[in-house]
PDB file of C-alpha atoms in Angstrom:
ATOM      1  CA  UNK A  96     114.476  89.576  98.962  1.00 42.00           C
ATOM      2  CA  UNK A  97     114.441  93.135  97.836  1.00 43.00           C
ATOM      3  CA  UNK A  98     113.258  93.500  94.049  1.00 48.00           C
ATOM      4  CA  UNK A  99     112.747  96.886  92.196  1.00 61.00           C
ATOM      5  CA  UNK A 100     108.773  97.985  91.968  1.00 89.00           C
ATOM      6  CA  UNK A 101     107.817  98.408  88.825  1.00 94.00           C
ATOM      7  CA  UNK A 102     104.827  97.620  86.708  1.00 97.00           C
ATOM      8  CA  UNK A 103     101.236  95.923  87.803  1.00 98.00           C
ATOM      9  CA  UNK A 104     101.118  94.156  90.916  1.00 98.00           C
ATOM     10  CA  UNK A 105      97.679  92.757  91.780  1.00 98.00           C
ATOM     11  CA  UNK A 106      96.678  92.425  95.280  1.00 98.00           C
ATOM     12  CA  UNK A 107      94.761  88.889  94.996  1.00 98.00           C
ATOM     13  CA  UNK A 108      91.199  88.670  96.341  1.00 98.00           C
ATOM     14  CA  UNK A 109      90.687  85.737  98.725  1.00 98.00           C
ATOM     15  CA  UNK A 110      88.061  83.045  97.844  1.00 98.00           C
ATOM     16  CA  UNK A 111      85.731  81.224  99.822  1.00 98.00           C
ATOM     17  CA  UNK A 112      84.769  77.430  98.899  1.00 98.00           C
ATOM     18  CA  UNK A 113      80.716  76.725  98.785  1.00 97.00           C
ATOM     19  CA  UNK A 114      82.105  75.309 102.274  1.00 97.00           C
ATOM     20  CA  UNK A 115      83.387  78.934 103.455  1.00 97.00           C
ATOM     21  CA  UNK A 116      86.599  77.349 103.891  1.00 98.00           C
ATOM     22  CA  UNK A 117      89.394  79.837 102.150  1.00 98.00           C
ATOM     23  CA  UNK A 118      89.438  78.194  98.331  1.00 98.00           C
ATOM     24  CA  UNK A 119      93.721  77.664  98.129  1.00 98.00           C
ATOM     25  CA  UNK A 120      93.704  75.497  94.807  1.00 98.00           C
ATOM     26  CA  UNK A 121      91.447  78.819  93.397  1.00 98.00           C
ATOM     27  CA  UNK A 122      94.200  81.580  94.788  1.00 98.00           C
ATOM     28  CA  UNK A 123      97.225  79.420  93.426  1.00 98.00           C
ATOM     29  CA  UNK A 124      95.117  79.297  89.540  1.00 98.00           C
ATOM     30  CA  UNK A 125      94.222  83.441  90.219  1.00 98.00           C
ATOM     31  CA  UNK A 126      97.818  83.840  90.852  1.00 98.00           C
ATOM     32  CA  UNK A 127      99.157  82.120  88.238  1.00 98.00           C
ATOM     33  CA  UNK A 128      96.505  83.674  85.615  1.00 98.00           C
ATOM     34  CA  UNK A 129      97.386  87.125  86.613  1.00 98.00           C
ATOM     35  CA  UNK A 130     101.253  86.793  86.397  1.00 98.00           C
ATOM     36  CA  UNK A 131     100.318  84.767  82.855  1.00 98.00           C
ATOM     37  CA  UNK A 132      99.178  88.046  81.692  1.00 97.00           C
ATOM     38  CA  UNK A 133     101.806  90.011  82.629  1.00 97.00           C
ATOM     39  CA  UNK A 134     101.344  91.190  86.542  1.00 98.00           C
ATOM     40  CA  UNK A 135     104.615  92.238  87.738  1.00 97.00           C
ATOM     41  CA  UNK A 136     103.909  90.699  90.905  1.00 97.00           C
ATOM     42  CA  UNK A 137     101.228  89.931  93.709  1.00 98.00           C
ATOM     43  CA  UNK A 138      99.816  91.140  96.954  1.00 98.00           C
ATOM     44  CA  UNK A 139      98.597  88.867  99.348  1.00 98.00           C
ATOM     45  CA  UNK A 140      96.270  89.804 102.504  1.00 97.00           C
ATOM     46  CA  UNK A 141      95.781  93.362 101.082  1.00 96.00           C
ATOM     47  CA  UNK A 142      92.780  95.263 101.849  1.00 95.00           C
ATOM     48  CA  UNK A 143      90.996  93.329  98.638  1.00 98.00           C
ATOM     49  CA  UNK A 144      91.981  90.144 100.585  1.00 98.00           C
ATOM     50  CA  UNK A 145      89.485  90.239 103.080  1.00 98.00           C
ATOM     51  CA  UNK A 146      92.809  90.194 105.920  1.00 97.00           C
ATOM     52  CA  UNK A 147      90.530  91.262 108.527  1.00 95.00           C
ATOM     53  CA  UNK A 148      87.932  88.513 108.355  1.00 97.00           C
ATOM     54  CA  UNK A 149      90.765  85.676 107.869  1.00 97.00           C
ATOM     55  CA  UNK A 150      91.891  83.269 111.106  1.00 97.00           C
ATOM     56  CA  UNK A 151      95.709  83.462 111.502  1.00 96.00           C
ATOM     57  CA  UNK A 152      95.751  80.289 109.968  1.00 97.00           C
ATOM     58  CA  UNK A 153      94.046  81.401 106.969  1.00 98.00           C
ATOM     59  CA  UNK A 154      96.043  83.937 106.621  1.00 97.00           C
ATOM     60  CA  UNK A 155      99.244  81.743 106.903  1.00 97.00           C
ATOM     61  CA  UNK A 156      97.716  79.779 104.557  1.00 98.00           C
ATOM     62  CA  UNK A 157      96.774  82.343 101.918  1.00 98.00           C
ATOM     63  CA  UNK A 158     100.700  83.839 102.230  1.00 98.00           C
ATOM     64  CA  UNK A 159     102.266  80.046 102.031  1.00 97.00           C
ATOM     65  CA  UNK A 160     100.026  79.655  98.614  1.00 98.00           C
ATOM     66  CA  UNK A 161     101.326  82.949  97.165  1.00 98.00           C
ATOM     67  CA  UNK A 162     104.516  82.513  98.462  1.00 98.00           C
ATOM     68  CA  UNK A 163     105.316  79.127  96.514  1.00 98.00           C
ATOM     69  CA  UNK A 164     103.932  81.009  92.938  1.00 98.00           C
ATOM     70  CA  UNK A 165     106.166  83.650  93.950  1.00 97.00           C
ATOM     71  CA  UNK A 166     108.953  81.399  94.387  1.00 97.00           C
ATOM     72  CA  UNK A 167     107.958  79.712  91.229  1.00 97.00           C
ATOM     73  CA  UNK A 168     107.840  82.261  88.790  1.00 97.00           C
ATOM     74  CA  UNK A 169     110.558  84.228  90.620  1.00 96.00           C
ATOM     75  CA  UNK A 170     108.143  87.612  90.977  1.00 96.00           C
ATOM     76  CA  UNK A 171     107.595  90.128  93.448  1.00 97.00           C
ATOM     77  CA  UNK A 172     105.478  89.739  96.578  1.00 98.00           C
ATOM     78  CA  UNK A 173     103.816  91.919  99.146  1.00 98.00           C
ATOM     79  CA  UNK A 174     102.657  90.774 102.369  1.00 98.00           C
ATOM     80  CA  UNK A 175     100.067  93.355 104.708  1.00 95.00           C
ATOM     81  CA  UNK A 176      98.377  92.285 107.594  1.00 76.00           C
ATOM     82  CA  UNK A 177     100.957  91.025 109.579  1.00 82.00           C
ATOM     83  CA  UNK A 178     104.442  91.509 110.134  1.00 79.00           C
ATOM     84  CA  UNK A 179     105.316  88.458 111.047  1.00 86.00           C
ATOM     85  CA  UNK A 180     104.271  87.128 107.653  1.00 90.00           C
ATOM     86  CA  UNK A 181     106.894  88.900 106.183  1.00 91.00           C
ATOM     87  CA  UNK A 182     110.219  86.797 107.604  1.00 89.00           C
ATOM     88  CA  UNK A 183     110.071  84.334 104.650  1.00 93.00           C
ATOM     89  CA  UNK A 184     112.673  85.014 101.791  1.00 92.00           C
ATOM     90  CA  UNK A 185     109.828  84.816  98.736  1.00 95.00           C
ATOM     91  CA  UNK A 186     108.760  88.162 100.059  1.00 96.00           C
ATOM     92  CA  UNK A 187     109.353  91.660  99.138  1.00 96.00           C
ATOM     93  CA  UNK A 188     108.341  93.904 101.487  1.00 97.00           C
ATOM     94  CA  UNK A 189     105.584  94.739 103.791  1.00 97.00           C
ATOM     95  CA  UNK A 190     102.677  96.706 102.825  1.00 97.00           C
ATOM     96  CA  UNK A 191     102.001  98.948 105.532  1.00 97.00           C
ATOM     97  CA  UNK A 192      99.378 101.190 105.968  1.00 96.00           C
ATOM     98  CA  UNK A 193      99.025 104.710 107.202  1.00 95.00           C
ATOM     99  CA  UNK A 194      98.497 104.313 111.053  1.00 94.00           C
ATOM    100  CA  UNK A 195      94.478 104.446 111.170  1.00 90.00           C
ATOM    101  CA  UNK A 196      92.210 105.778 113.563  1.00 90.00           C
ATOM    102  CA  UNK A 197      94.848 107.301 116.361  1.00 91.00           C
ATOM    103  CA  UNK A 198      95.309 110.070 113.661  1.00 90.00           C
ATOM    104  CA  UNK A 199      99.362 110.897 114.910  1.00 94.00           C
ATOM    105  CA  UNK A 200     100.295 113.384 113.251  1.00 95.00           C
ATOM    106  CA  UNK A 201     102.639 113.843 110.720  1.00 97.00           C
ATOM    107  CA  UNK A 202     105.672 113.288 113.028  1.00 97.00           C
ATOM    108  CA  UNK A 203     104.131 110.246 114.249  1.00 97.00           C
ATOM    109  CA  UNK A 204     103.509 108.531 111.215  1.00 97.00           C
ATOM    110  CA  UNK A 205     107.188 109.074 110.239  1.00 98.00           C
ATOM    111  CA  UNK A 206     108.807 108.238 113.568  1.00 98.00           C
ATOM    112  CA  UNK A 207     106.010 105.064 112.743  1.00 97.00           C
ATOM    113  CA  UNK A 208     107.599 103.986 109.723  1.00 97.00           C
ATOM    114  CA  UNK A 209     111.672 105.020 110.714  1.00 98.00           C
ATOM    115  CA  UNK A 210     110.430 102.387 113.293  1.00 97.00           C
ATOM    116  CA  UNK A 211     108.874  99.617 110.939  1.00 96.00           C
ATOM    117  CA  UNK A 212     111.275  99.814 107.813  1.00 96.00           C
ATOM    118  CA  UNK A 213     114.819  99.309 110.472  1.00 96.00           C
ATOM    119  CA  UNK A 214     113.910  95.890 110.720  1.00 94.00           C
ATOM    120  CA  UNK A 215     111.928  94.765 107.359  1.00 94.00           C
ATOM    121  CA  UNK A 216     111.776  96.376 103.894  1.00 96.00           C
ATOM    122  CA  UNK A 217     108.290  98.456 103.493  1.00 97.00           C
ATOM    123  CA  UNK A 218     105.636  99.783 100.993  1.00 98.00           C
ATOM    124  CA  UNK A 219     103.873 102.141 102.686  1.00 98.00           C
ATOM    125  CA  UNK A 220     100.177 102.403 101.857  1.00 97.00           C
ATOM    126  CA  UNK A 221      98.677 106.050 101.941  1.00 97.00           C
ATOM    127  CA  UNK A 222      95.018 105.457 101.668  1.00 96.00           C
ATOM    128  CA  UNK A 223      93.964 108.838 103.476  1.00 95.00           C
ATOM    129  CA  UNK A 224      89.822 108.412 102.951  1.00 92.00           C
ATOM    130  CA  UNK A 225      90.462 104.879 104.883  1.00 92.00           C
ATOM    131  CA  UNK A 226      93.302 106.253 107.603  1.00 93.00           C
ATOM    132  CA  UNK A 227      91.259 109.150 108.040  1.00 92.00           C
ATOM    133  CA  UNK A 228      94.936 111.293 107.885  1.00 92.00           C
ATOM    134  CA  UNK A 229      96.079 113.763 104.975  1.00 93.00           C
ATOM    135  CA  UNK A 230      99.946 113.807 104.886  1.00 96.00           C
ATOM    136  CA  UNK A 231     101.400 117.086 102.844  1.00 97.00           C
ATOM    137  CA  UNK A 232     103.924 116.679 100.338  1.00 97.00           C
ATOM    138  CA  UNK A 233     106.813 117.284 102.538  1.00 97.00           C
ATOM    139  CA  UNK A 234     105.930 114.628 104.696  1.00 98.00           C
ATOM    140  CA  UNK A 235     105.872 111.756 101.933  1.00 98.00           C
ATOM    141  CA  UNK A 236     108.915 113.165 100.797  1.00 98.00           C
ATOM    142  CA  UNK A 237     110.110 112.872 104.391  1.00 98.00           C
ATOM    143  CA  UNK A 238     108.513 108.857 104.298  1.00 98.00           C
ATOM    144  CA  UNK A 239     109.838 107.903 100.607  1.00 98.00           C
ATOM    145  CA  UNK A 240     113.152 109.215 101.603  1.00 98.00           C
ATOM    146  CA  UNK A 241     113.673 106.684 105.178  1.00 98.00           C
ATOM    147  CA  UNK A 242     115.867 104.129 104.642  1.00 97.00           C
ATOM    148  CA  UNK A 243     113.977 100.674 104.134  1.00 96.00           C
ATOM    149  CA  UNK A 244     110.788 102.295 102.534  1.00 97.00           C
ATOM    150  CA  UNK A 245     111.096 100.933  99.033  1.00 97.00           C
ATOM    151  CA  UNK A 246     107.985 102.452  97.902  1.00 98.00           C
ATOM    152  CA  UNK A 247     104.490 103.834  98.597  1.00 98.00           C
ATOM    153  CA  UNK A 248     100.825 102.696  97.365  1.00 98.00           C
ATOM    154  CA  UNK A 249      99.440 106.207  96.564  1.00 98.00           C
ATOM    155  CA  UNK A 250      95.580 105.967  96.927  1.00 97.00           C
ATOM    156  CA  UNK A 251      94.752 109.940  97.941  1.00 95.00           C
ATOM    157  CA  UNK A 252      91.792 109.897  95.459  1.00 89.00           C
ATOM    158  CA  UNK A 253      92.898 112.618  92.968  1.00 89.00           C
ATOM    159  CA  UNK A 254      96.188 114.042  91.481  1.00 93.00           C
ATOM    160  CA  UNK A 255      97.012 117.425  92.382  1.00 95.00           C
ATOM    161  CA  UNK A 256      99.690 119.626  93.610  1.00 96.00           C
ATOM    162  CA  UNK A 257     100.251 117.417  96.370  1.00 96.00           C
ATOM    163  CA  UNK A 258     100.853 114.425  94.531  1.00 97.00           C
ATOM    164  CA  UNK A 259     102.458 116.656  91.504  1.00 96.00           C
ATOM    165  CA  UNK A 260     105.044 117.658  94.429  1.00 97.00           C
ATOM    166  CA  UNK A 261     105.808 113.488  95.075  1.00 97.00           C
ATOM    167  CA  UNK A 262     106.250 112.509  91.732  1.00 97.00           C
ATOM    168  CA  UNK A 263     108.783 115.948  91.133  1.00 97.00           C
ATOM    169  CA  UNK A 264     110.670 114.786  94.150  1.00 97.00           C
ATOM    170  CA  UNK A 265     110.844 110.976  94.561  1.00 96.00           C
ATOM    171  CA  UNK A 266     114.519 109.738  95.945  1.00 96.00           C
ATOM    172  CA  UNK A 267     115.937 106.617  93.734  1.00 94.00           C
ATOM    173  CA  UNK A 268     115.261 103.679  94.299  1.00 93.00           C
ATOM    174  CA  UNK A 269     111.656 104.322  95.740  1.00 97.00           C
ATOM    175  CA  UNK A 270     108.696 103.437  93.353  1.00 97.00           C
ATOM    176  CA  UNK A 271     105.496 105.260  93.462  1.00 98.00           C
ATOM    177  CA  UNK A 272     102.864 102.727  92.833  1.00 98.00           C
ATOM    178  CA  UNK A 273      98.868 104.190  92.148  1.00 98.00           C
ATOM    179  CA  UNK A 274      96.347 102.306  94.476  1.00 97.00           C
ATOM    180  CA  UNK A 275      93.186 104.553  93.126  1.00 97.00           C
ATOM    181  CA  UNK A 276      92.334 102.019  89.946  1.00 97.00           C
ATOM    182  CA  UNK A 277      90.157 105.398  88.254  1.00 96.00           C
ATOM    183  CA  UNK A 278      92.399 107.289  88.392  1.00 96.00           C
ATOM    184  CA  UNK A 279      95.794 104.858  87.569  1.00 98.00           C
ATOM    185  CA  UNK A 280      96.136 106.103  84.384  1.00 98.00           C
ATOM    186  CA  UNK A 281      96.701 109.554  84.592  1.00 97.00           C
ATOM    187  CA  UNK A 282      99.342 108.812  87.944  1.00 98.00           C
ATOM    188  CA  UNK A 283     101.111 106.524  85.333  1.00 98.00           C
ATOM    189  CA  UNK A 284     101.356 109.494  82.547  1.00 97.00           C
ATOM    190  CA  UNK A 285     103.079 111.909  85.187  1.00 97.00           C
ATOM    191  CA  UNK A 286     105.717 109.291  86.585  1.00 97.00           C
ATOM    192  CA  UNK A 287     104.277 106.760  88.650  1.00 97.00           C
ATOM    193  CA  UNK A 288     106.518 103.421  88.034  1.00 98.00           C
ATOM    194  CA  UNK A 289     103.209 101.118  88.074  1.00 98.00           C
ATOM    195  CA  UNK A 290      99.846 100.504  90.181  1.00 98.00           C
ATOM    196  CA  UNK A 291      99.081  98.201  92.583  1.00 98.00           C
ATOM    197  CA  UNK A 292      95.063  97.392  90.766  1.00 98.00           C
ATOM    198  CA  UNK A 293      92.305  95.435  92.300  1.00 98.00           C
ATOM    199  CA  UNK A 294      90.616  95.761  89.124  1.00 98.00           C
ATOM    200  CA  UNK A 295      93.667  93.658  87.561  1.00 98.00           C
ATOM    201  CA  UNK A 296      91.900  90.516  89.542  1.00 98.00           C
ATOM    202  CA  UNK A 297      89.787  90.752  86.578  1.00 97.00           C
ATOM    203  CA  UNK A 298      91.765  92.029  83.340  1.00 97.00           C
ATOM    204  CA  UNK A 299      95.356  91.828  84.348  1.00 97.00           C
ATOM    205  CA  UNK A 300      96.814  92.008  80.938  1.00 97.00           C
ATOM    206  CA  UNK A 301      94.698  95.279  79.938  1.00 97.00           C
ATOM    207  CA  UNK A 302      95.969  97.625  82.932  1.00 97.00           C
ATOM    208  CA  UNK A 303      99.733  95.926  82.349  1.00 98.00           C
ATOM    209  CA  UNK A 304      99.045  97.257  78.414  1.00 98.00           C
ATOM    210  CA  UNK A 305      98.056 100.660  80.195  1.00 98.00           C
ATOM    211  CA  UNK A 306     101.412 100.161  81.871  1.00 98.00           C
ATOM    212  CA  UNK A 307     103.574  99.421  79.146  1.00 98.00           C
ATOM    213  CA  UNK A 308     101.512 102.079  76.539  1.00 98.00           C
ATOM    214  CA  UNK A 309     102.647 105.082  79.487  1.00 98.00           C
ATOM    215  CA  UNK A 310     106.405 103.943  79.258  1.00 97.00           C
ATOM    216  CA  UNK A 311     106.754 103.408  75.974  1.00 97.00           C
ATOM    217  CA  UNK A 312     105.266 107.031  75.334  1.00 97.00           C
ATOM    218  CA  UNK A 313     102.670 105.231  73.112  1.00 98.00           C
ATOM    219  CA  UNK A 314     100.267 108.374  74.415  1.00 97.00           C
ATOM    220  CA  UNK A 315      97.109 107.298  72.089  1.00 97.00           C
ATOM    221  CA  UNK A 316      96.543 104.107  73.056  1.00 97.00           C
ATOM    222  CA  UNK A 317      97.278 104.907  77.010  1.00 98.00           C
ATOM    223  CA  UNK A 318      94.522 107.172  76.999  1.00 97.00           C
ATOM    224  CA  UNK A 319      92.057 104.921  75.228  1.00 96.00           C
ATOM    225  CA  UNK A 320      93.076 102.163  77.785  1.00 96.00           C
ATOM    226  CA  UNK A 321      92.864 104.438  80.617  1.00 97.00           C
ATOM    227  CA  UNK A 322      89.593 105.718  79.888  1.00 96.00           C
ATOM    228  CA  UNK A 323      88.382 102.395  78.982  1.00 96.00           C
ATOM    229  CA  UNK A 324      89.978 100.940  82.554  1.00 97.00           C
ATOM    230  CA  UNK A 325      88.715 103.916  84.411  1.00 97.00           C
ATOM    231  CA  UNK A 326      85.141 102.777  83.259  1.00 96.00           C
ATOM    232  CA  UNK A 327      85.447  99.512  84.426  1.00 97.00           C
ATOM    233  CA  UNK A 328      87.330  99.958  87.481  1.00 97.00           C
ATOM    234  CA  UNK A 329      84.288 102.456  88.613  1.00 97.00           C
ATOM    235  CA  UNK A 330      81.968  99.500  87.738  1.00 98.00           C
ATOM    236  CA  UNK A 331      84.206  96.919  89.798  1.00 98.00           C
ATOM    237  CA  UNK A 332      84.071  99.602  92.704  1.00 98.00           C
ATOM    238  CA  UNK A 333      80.881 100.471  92.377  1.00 98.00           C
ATOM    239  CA  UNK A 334      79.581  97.942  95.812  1.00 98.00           C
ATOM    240  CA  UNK A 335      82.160  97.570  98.790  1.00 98.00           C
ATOM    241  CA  UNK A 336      85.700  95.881  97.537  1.00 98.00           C
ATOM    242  CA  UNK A 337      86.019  93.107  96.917  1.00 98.00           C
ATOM    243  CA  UNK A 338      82.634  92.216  96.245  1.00 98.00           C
ATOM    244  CA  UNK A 339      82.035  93.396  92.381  1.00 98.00           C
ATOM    245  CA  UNK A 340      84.896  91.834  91.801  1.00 98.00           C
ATOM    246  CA  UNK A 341      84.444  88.619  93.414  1.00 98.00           C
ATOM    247  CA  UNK A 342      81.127  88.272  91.585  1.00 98.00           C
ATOM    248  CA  UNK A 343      82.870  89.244  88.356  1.00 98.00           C
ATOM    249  CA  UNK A 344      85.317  86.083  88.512  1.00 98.00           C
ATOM    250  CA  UNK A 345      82.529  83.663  89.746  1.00 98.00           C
ATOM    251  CA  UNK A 346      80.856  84.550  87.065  1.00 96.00           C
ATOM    252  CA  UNK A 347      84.131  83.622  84.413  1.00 93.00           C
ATOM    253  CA  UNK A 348      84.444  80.492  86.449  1.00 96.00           C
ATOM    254  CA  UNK A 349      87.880  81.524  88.117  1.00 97.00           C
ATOM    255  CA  UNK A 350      86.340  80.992  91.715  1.00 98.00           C
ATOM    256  CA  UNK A 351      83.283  78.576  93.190  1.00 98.00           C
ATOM    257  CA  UNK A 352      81.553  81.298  94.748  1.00 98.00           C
ATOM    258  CA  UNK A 353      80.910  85.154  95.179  1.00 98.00           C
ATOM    259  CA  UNK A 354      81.393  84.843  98.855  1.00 98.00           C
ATOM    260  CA  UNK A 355      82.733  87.326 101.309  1.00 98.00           C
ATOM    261  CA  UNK A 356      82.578  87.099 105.055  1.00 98.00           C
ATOM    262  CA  UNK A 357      80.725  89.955 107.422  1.00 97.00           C
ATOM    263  CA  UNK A 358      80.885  93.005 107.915  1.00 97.00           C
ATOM    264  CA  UNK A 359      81.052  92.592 103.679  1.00 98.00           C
ATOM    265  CA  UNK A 360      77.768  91.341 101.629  1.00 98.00           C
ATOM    266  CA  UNK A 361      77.652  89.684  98.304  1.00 98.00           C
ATOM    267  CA  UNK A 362      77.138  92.599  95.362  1.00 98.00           C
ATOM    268  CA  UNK A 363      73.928  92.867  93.999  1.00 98.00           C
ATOM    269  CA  UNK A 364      73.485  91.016  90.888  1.00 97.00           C
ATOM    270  CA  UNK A 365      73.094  94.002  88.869  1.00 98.00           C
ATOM    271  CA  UNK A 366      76.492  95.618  89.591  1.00 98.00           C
ATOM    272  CA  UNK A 367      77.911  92.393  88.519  1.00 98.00           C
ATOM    273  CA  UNK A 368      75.942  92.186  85.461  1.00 97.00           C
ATOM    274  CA  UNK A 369      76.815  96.157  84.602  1.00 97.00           C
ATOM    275  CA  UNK A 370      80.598  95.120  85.794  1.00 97.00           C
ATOM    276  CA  UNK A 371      80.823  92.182  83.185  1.00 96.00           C
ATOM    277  CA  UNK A 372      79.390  94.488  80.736  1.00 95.00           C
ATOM    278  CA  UNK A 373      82.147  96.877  81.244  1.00 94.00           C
ATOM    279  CA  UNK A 374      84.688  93.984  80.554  1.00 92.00           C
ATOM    280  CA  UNK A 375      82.880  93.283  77.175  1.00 85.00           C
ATOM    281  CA  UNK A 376      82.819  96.828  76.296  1.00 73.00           C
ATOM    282  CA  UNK A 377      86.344  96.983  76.658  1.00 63.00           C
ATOM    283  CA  UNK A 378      86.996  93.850  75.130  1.00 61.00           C
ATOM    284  CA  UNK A 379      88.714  92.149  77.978  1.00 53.00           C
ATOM    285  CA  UNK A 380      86.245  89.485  78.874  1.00 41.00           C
ATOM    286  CA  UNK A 381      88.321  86.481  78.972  1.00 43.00           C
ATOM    287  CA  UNK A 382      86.609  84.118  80.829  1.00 38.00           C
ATOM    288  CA  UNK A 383      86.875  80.350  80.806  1.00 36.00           C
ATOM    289  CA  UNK A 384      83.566  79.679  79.003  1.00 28.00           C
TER     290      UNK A 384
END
């Protein structure tokens, strides 16, 4: 199933039971909140999913939950993690990151993803400060341009002429989606076709207002949003992902606990308390209280 990227997708943080068992009936309610206020579609077993700490029956688990909503409300869905997660027909694409680590080279990482998107449709995720590998513009030119790439999750940390150079030169039919959440808003206002937010876990319908405010050339309120987002995504960020932001929707009731599994740690109560101050700032708190 091959849908058009566009808008807020919101790659869904996993929760834990006061068990430590993965909390399903609390990602099915997170997933159905976030599309509720206007998510274009979900992530599952993302970085802010804790993939990496999950049994491969969690993680089947987590993608079966996200599949059905997906199925249900007839939205997108991104899979990471695993490839073999992908074969199901609820799901988009694969998100795909970078290859990490081996550092291949720029050749490399394209002959990588020629390789990946011949036999499943991919979102590439350039995330350079985790990868530990700059591409040039050329070279995600090259990448948005393979056949079966259907778009990228841009996380490079800043906009400049790198990024500039993307967004001037994007093929059709291949969305640029912003994975930095401080600096989403200013990707949006030079051509990005949406964001793929942590953040949104929390406020969903403010960042797809930023969203919709960018399109609709409704400049003012865009930049109020966006610097109002870009405050409280630095608050959500401020600890390890996803751990601000777990604490943030334990504390609105949405999951039973704040737990993450090791190498994370729970956030310190003050950068939960200075996150949900950010929300009522902004006037997005919408809790369940």
């Amino acid at each position: 199933m091959v849908m058009t990227l566009n808008g807020i997708l919101v790659p869904l943080i996993t929760p834990f039971d006061t068990d430590g068992t993965v909390a399903l009936g609390a990602l099915e309610r997170l997933a159905h909140r976030v599309l509720d206020e206007g998510a274009a579609g979900l992530v599952a077993l993302g970085t802010t999913g804790e993939p990496g700490s999950l049994t491969a029956a969690e993680q089947e688990a987590v993608v079966e939950v996200t599949a059905a909503v997906s199925r249900e409300r007839g939205t997108t869905l991104l899979v990471g993690a695993r490839p073999d997660l992908v074969a199901r027909p609820e799901v988009t694409a694969a998100l795909v990151t970078v290859p990490a680590f081996v550092r291949p080279g720029e050749a490399g990482v394209i002959a990588h993803f020629e390789t990946v998107a011949a036999t499943m449709p991919v979102v590439i995720y350039h995330v350079p400060y985790r990868t530990g590998q700059q591409l040039s513009a050329q070279t995600l030119l090259r990448l948005a341009a393979i056949p079966g790439v259907i778009g990228m999750k841009y996380s490079a940390g800043a906009i400049d002429e790198t990024t500039a150079a993307l967004v001037a030169g994007m093929p059709d039919g291949f969305a640029l989606l912003g994975g930095d959440d401080a600096v989403l808003s200013p990707l949006l206002a030079i051509g990005a076709h949406g964001g793929i937010a942590a953040s949104a876990n929390v406020d969903a319908r403010s960042f797809v207002d930023l969203h919709t405010a960018w399109r609709d050339g409704d400049i003012e309120r865009a930049r109020t949003l966006g610097n109002r987002l870009t405050a409280l995504s630095r608050s959500l960020f401020a600890e390890p992902n996803p751990t601000v932001i777990k604490g943030t929707l334990h504390d609105q009731e949405h999951i039973p606990t704040t737990s993450v599994r090791l190498p994370l740690l729970p956030a310190a109560p003050a950068s939960i308390r200075h996150a949900l101050d950010r929300l009522t700032l902004s006037g997005s708190a919408r809790g369940t209280r």
